[in-house]
Short mmCIF file of C-alpha atoms in Angstrom, two decimals:
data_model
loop_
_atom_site.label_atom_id
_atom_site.label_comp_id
_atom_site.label_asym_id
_atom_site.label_seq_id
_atom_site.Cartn_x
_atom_site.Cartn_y
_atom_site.Cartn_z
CA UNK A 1 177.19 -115.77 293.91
CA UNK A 2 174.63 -117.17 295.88
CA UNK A 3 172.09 -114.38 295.72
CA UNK A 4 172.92 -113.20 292.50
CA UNK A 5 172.59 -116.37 290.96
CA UNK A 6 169.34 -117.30 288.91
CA UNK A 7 166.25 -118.86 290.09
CA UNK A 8 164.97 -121.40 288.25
CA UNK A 9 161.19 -123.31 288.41
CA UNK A 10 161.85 -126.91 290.46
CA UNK A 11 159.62 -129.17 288.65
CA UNK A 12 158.41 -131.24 291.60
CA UNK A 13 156.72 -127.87 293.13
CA UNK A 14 154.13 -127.41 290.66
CA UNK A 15 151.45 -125.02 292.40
CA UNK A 16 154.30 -122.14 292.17
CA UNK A 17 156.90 -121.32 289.97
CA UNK A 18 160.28 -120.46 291.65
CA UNK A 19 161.63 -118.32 289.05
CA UNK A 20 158.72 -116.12 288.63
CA UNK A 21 158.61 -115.87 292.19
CA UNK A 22 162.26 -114.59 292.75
CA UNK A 23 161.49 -112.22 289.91
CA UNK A 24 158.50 -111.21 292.02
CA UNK A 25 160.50 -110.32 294.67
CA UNK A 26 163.14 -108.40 293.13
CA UNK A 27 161.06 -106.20 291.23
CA UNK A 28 158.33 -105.87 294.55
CA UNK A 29 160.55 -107.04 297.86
CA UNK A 30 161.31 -103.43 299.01
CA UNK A 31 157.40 -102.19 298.47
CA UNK A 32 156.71 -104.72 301.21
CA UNK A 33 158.46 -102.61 304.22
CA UNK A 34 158.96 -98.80 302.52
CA UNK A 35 155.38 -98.03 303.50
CA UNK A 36 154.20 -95.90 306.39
CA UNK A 37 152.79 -99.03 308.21
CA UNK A 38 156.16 -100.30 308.00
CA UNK A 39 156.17 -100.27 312.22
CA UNK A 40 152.94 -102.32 312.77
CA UNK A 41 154.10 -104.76 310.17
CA UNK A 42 156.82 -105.07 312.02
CA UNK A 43 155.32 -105.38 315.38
CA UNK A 44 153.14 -108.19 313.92
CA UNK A 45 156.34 -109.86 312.37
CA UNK A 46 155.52 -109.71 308.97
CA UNK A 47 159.49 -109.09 308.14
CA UNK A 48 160.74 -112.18 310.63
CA UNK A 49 161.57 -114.14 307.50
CA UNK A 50 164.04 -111.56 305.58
CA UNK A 51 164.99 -110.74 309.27
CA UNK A 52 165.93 -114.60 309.43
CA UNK A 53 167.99 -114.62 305.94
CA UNK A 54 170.06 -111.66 307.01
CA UNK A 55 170.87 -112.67 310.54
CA UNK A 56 172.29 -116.34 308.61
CA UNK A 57 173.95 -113.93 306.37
CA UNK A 58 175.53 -112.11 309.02
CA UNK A 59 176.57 -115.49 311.25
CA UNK A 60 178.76 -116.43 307.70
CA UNK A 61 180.04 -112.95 308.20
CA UNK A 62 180.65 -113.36 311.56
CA UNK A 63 182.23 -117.25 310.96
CA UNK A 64 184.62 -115.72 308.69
CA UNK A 65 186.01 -113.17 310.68
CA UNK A 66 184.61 -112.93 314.51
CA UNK A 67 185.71 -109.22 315.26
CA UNK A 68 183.93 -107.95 312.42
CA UNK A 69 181.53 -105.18 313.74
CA UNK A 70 179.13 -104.68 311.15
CA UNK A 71 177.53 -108.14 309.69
CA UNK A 72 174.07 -107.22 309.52
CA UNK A 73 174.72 -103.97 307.67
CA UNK A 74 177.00 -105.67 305.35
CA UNK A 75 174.41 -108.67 304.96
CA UNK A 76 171.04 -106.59 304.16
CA UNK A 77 173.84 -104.45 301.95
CA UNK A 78 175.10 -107.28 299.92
CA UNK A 79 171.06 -108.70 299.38
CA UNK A 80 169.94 -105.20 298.78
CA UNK A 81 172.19 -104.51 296.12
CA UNK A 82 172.00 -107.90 294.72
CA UNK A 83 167.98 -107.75 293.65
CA UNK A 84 168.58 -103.55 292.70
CA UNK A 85 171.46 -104.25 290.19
CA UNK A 86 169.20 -107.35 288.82
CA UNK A 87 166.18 -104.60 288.56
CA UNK A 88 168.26 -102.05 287.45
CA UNK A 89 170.17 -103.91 284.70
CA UNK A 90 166.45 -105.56 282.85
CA UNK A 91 164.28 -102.04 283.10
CA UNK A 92 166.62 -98.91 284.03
CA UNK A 93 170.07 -99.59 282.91
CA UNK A 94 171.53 -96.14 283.09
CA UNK A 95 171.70 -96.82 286.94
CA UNK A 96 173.97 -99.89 286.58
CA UNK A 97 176.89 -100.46 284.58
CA UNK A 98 175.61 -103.18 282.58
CA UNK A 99 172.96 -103.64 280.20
CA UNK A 100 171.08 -105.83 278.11
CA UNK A 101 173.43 -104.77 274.83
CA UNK A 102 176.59 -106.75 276.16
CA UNK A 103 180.05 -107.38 274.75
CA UNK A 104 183.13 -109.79 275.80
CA UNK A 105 184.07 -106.45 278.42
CA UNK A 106 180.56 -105.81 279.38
CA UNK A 107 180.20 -109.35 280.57
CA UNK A 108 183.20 -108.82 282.72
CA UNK A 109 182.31 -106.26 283.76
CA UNK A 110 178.98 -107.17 284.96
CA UNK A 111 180.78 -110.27 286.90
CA UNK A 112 183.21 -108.21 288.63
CA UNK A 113 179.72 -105.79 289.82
CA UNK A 114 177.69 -108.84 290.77
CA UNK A 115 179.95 -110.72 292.19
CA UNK A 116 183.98 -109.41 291.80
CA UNK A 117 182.68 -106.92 294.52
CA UNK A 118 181.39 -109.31 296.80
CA UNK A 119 184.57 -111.15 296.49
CA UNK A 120 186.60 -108.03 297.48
CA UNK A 121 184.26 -107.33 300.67
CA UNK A 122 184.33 -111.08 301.88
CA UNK A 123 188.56 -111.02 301.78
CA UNK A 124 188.07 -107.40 303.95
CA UNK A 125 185.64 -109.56 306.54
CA UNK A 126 187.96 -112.65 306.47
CA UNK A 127 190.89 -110.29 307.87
CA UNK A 128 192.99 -110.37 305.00
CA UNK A 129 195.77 -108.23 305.43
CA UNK A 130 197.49 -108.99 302.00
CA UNK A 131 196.94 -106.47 299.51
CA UNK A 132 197.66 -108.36 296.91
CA UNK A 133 194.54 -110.49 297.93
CA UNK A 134 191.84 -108.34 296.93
CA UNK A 135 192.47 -108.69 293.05
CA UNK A 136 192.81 -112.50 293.41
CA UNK A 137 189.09 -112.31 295.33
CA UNK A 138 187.65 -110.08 292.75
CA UNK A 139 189.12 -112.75 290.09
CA UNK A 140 187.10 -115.57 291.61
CA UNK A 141 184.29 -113.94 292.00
CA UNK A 142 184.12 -112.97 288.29
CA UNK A 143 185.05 -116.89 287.03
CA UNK A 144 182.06 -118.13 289.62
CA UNK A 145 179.29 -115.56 288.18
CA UNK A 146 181.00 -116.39 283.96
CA UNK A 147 179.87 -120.04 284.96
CA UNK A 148 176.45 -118.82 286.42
CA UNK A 149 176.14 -117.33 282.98
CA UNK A 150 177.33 -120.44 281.11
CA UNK A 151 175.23 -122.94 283.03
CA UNK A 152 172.06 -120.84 282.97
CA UNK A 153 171.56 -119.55 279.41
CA UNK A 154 168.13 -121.57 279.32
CA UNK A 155 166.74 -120.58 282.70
CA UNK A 156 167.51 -116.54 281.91
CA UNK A 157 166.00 -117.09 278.22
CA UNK A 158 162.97 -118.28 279.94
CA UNK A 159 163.11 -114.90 281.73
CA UNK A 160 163.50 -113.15 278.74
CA UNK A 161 167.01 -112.52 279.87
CA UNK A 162 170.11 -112.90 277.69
CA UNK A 163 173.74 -112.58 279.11
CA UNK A 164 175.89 -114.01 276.55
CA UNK A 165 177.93 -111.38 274.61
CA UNK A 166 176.75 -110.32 271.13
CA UNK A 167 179.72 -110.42 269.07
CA UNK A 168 180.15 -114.63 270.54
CA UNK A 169 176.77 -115.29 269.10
CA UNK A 170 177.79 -114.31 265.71
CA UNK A 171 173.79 -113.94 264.99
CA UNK A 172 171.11 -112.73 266.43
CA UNK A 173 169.45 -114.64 268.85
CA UNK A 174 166.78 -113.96 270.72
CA UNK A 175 165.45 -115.74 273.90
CA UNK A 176 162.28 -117.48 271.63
CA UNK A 177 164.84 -119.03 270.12
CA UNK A 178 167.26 -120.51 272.89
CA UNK A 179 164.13 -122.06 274.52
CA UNK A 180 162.71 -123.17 270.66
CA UNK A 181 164.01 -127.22 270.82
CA UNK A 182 163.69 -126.61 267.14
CA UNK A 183 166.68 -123.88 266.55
CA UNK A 184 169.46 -124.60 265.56
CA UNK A 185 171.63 -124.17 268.90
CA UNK A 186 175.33 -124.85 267.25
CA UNK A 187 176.14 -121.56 267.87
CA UNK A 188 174.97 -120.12 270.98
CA UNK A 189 176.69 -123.45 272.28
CA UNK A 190 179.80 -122.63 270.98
CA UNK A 191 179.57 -119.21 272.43
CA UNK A 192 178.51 -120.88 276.22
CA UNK A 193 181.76 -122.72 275.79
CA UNK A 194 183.63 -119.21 274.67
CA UNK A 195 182.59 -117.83 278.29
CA UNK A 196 183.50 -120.99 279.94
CA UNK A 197 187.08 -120.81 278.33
CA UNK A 198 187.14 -116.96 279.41
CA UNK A 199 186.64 -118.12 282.71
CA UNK A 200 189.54 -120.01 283.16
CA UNK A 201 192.05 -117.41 283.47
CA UNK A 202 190.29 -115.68 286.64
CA UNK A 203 189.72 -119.18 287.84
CA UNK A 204 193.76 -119.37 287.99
CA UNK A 205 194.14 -116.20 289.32
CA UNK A 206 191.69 -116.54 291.87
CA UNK A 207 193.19 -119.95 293.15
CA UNK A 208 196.72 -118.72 292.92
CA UNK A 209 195.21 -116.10 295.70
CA UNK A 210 193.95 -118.46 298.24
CA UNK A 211 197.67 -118.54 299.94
CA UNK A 212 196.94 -115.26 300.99
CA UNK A 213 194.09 -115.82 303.05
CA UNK A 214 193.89 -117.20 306.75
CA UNK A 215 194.64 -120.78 306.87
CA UNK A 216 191.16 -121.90 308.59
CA UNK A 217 188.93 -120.87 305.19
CA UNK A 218 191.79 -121.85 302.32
CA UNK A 219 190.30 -125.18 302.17
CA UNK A 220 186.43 -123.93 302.09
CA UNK A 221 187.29 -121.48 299.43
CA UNK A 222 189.29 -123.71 297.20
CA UNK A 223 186.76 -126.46 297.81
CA UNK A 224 184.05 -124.00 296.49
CA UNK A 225 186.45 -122.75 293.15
CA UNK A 226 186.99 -126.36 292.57
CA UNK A 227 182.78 -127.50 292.40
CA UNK A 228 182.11 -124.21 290.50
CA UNK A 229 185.07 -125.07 287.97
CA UNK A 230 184.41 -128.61 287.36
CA UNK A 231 180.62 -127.24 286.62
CA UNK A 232 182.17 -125.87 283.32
CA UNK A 233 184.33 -128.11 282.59
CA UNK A 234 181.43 -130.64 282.55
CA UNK A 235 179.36 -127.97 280.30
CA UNK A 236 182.95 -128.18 277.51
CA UNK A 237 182.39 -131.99 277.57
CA UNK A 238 179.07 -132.41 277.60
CA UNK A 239 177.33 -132.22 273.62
CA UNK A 240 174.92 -129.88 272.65
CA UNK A 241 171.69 -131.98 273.28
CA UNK A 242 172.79 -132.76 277.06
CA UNK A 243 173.28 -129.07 277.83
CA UNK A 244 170.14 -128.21 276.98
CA UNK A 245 168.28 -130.90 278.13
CA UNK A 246 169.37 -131.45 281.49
CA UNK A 247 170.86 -129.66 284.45
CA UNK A 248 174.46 -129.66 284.54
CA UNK A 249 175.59 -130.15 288.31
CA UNK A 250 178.54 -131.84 289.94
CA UNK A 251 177.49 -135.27 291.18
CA UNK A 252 178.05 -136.47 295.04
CA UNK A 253 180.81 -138.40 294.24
CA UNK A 254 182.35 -136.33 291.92
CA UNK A 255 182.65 -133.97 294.91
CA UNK A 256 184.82 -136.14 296.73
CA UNK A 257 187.36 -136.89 294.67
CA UNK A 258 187.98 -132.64 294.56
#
């Protein structure tokens, strides 16, 4: 979920704006290197910096599972298709399978594309050999990228991005409105909480797959269920004016008592 996650602006960088910037880059990025200088570009290491987040990409690969032969394919693969389906889904959506008119199964399925998939790939590089596994991966992937979604309704409206699902909104909504302090956000709060509540049952799924995995990363990937969870439950407890007026995170020492 980490590079299909949103970008949003950090307020103590104010000569550029983060989120614009990542949007920059997904809808440009590939222009930069599919050019027929591409070679002296590269001689004059123009690419050393995407060659950098691949090749840390790849060494998480590689952590996970050591005999794994192909962790910079599956590393430019996984950020490759991570900006396209991002491009794809906001300006030519018959090339993904989600769009921008979503329902509760749309959303779901989205999650499983985004990040489901990613899920299923990292139990093949861990060396799973559990069949049963790759469902339970695909599960936690999908609860992790519903709580992306929950937690960053403001940041995508500011993007002119809505992911909640129509029929929870029970109105329409637009994104001038989520980001308008004086609308009336009852609803679309009850409808964040809606996809947090969705969440849960891939959440259980997911966890009650982590026995099937190599004992070295059970405790890494359980850690990270358990900080991604506890981010929505915080967003169920929290009222409507906290939500959207402050991140919602998971403190330092809330971490160590997971």
């Amino acid at each position: 979920t980490l590079l299909s996650k949103n970008v949003e602006d950090d307020i103590t960088t104010g000569h550029v704006d983060e989120a614009q910037l990542h949007q920059i880059l997904i809808s440009e990025g590939s222009k930069a290197y599919l050019t027929n200088h591409v070679g002296k570009d590269n001689n004059q290491q123009f690419f050393q910096p995407y060659k950098d987040l691949c090749n840390a990409v790849g060494e998480i690969i590689l952590e996970c599972n050591p005999k794994y032969k192909y962790p910079h394919s599956l590393a430019s693969t996984i950020i490759e298709m991570a900006h396209l389906q991002n491009f794809f889904m906001n300006h030519l959506p018959s090339l993904t399978d989600f769009s921008k008119s979503k329902d509760e199964k749309e959303i779901i399925k989205y999650s499983y594309y985004v990040a489901g998939t990613v899920g299923a790939m990292m139990a093949h590089i861990f060396n799973t050999t559990n069949p049963k596994a790759i469902k339970h991966a695909i599960d936690l992937g999908i609860a992790m990228q519903l709580t992306n979604i929950a937690r960053d309704v403001v940041a995508d409206a500011k993007l002119g991005r809505i992911y909640l699902p129509q029929n929870f909104l029970k109105q329409n909504i637009k994104t001038k409105d989520i980001v308008n302090e004086n609308f009336d956000r009852t609803k679309l709060f009850a409808a964040i909480a809606k996809i947090i509540i969705m969440s849960e049952k891939f959440y259980k799924s997911g966890n009650n797959g982590i026995k099937y995995l190599p004992r070295p990363i059970r405790y890494p990937i359980f850690l990270a269920s358990s900080l991604y969870h506890r981010i929505g439950v915080k967003i169920i407890n929290s009222n409507l004016n906290k939500y959207f007026n402050s991140r919602i995170y998971v403190g330092f020492f809330e971490k160590l008592f997971i």
